[in-house]
PDB file of C-alpha atoms in Angstrom:
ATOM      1  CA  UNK C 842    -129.658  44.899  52.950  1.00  0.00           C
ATOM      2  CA  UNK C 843    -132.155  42.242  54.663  1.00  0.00           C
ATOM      3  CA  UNK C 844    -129.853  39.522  54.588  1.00  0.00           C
ATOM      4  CA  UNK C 845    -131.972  36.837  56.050  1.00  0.00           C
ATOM      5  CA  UNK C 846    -135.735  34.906  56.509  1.00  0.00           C
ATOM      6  CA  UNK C 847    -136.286  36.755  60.108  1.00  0.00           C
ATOM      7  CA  UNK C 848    -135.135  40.208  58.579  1.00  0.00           C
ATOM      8  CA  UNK C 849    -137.575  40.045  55.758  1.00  0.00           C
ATOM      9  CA  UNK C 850    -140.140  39.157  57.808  1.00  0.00           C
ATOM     10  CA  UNK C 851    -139.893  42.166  60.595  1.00  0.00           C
ATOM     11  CA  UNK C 852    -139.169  44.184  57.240  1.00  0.00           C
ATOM     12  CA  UNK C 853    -142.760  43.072  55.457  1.00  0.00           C
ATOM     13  CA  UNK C 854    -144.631  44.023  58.870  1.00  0.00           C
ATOM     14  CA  UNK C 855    -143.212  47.107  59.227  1.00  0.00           C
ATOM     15  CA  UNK C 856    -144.114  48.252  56.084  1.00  0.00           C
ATOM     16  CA  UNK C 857    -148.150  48.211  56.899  1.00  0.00           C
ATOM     17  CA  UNK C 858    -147.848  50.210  60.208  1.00  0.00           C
ATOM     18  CA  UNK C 859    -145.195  52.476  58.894  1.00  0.00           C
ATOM     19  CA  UNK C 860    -147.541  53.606  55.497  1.00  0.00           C
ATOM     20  CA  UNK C 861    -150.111  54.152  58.083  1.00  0.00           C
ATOM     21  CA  UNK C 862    -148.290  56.287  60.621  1.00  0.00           C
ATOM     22  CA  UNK C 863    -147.071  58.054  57.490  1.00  0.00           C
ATOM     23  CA  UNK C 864    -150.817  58.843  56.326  1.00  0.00           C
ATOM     24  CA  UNK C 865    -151.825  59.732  59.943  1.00  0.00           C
ATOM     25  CA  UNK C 866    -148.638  62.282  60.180  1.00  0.00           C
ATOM     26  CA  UNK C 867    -150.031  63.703  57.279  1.00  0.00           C
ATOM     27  CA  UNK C 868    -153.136  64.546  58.213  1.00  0.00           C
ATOM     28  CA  UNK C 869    -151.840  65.389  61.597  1.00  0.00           C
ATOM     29  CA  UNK C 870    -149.621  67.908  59.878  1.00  0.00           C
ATOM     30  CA  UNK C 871    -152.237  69.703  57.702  1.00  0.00           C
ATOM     31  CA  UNK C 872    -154.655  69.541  60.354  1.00  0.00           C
ATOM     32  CA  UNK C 873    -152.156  72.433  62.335  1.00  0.00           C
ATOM     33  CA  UNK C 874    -152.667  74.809  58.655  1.00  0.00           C
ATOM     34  CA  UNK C 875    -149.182  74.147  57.572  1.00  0.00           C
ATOM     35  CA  UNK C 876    -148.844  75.104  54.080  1.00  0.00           C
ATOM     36  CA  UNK C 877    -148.346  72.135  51.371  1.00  0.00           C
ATOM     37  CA  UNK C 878    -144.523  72.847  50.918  1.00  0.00           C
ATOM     38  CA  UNK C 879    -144.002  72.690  54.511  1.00  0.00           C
ATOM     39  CA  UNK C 880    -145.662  69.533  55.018  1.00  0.00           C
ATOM     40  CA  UNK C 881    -144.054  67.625  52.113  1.00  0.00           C
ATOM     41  CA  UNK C 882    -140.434  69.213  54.024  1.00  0.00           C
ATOM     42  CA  UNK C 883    -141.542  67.378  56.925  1.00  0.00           C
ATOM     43  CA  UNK C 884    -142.511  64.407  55.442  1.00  0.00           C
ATOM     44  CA  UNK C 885    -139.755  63.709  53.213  1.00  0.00           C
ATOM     45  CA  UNK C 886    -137.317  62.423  55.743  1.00  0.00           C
ATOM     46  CA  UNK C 887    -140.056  60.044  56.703  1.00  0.00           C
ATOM     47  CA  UNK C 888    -140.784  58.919  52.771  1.00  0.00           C
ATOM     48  CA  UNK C 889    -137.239  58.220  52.646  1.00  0.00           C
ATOM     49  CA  UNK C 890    -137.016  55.422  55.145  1.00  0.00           C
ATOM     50  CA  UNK C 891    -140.397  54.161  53.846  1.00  0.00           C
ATOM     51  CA  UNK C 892    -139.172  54.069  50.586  1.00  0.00           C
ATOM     52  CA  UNK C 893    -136.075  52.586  51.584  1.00  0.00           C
ATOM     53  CA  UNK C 894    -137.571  49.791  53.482  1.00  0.00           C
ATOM     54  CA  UNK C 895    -139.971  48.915  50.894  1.00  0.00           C
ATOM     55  CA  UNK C 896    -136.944  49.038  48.301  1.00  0.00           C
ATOM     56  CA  UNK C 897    -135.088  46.391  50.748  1.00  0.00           C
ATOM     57  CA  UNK C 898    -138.100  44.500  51.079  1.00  0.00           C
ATOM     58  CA  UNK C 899    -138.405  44.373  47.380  1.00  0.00           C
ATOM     59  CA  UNK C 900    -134.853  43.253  46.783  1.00  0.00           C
ATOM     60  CA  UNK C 901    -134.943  40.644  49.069  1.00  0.00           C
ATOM     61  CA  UNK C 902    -137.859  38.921  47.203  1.00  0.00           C
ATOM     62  CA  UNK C 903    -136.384  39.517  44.054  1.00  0.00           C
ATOM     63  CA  UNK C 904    -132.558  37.602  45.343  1.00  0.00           C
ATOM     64  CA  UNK C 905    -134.890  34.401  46.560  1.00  0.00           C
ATOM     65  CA  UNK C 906    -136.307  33.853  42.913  1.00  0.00           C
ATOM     66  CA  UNK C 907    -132.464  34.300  41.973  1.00  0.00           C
ATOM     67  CA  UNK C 908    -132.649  37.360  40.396  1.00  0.00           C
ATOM     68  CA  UNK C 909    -129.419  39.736  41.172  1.00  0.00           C
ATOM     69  CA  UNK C 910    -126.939  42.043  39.251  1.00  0.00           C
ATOM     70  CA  UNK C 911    -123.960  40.874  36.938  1.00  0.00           C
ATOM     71  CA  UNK C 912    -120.326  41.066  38.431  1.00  0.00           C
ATOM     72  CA  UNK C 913    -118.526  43.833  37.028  1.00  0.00           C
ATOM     73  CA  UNK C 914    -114.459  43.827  38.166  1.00  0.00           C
ATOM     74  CA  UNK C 915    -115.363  41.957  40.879  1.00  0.00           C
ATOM     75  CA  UNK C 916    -116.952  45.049  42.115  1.00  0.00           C
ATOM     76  CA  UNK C 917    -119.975  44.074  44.900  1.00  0.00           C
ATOM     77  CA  UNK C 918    -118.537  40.546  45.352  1.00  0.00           C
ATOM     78  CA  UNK C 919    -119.261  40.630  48.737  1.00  0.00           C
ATOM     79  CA  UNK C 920    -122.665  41.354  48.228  1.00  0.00           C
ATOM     80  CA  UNK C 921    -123.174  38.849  45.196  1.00  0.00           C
ATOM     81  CA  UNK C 922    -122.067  36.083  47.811  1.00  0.00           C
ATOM     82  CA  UNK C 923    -125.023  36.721  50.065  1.00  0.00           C
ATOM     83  CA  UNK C 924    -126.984  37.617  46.786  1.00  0.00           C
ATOM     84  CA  UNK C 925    -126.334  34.057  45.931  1.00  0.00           C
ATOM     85  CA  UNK C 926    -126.822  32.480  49.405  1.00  0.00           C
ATOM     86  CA  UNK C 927    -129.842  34.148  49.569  1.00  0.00           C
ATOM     87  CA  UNK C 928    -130.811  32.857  46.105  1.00  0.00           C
ATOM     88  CA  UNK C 929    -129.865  29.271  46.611  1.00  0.00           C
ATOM     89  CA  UNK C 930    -132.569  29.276  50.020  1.00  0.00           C
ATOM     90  CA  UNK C 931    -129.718  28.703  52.564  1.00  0.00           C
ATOM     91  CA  UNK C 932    -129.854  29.657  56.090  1.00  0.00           C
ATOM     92  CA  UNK C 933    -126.595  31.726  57.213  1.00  0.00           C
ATOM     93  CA  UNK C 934    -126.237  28.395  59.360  1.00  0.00           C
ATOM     94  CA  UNK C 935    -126.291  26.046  56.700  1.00  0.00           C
ATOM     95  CA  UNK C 936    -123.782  28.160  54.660  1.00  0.00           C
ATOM     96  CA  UNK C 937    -121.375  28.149  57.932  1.00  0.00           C
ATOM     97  CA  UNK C 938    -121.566  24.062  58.409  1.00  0.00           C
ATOM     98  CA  UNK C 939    -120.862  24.409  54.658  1.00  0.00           C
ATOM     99  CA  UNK C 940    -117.872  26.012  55.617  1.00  0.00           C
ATOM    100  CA  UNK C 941    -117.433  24.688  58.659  1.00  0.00           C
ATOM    101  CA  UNK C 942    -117.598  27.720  60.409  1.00  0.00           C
ATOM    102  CA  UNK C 943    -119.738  28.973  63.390  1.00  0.00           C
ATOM    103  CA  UNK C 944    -123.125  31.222  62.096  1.00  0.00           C
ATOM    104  CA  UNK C 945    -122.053  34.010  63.855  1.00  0.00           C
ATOM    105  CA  UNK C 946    -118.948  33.963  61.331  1.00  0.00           C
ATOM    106  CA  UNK C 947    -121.096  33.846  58.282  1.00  0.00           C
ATOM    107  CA  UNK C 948    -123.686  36.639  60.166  1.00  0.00           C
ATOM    108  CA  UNK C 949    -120.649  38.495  60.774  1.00  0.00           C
ATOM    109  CA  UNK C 950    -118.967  38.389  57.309  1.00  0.00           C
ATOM    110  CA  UNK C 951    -122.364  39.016  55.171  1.00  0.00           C
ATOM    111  CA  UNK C 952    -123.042  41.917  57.809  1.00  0.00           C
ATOM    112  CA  UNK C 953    -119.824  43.488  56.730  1.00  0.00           C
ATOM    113  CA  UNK C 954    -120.277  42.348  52.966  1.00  0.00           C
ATOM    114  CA  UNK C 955    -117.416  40.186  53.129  1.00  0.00           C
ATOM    115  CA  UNK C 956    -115.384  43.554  53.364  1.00  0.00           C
ATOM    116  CA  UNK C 957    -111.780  43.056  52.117  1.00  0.00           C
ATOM    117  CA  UNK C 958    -111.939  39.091  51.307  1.00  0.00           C
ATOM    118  CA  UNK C 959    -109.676  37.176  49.543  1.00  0.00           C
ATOM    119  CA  UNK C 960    -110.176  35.387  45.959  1.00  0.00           C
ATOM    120  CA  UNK C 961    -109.155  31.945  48.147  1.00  0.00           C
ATOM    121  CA  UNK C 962    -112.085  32.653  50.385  1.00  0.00           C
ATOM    122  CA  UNK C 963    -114.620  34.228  47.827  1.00  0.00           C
ATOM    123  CA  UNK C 964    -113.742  30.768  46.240  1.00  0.00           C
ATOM    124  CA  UNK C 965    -114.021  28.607  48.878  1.00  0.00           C
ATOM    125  CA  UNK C 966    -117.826  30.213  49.985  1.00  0.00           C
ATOM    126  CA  UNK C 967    -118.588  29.590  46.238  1.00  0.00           C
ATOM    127  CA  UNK C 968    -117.421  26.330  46.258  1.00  0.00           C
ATOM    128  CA  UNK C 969    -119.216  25.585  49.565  1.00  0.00           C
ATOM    129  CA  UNK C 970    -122.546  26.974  47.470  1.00  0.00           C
ATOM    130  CA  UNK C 971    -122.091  24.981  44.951  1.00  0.00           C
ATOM    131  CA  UNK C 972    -121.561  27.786  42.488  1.00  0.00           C
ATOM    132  CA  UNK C 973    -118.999  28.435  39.856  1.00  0.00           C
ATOM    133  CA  UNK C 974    -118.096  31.422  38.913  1.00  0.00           C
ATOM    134  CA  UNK C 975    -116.513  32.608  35.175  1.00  0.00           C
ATOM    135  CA  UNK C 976    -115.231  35.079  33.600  1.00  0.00           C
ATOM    136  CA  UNK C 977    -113.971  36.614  30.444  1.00  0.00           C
ATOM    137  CA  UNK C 978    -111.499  39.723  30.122  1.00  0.00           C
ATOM    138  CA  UNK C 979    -112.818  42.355  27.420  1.00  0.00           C
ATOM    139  CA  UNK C 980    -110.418  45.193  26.734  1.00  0.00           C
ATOM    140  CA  UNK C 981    -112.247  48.390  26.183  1.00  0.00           C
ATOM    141  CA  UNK C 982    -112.700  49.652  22.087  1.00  0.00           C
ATOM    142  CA  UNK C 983    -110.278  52.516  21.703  1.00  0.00           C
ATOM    143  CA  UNK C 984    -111.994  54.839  18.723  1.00  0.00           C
ATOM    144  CA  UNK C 985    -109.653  55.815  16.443  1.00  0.00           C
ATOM    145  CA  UNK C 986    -108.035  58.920  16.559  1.00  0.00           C
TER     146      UNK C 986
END
């Protein structure tokens, strides 16, 4: 997950150079006669992290025009708080004076997803974003037997 300005930006050049070295590989690798099955086998490791970076890249740009998932059972809270960090164009060092914390706290925690944090915390990081979170129970429909 690219959780910051300087991320996204070594993410977005990459992507260029990588698509190219890709292309080159390619024609590197048919160049040699191997046959179109064995080249794709080759290749698809490489695809992979391509596609992965671009995905990243993509998901990045679509948390700064504050576009992100629903919370489901708190599930992915940790990753909804840099989500919404991200979202709300604060720097991991605004966030931490926020807080009151040092960045490499905040770097630290959003690394980790906020692995294992409490509902105090989770609310006082929502608090310091000025966000407020609700929520409504819904017990699941039981058909009729």
């Amino acid at each position: 997950m690219i959780r910051n300005e300087n991320e996204y930006q070594q993410a977005v050049r990459r992507l260029g150079p990588e698509r190219k070295r890709l292309a080159d590989h390619r024609k590197r690798l048919k160049d040699t006669g191997l046959a179109a099955d064995e080249v794709k086998r080759v290749l698809d490791p490489l695809r992979s992290f391509h596609k992965q970076l671009a995905e990243e890249v993509e998901s990045y740009e679509r948390l700064k025009r504050g576009e992100f998932d629903e919370l489901k059972n708190l599930h992915g809270l940790g990753s909804t708080l840099v989500a919404l960090r991200i979202a709300l164009g604060l720097t991991q060092r605004e966030l931490a004076e926020r807080l009151g914390v040092h960045e490499s706290q905040v770097s630290r925690d959003e690394r980790n997803e906020y692995h294992a944090i409490t509902v105090d915390r989770a609310s006082r990081i929502l608090d310091a974003l000025g966000v407020e979170l609700r929520s409504a129970f819904e017990q699941p429909v039981i058909p009729a037997a």
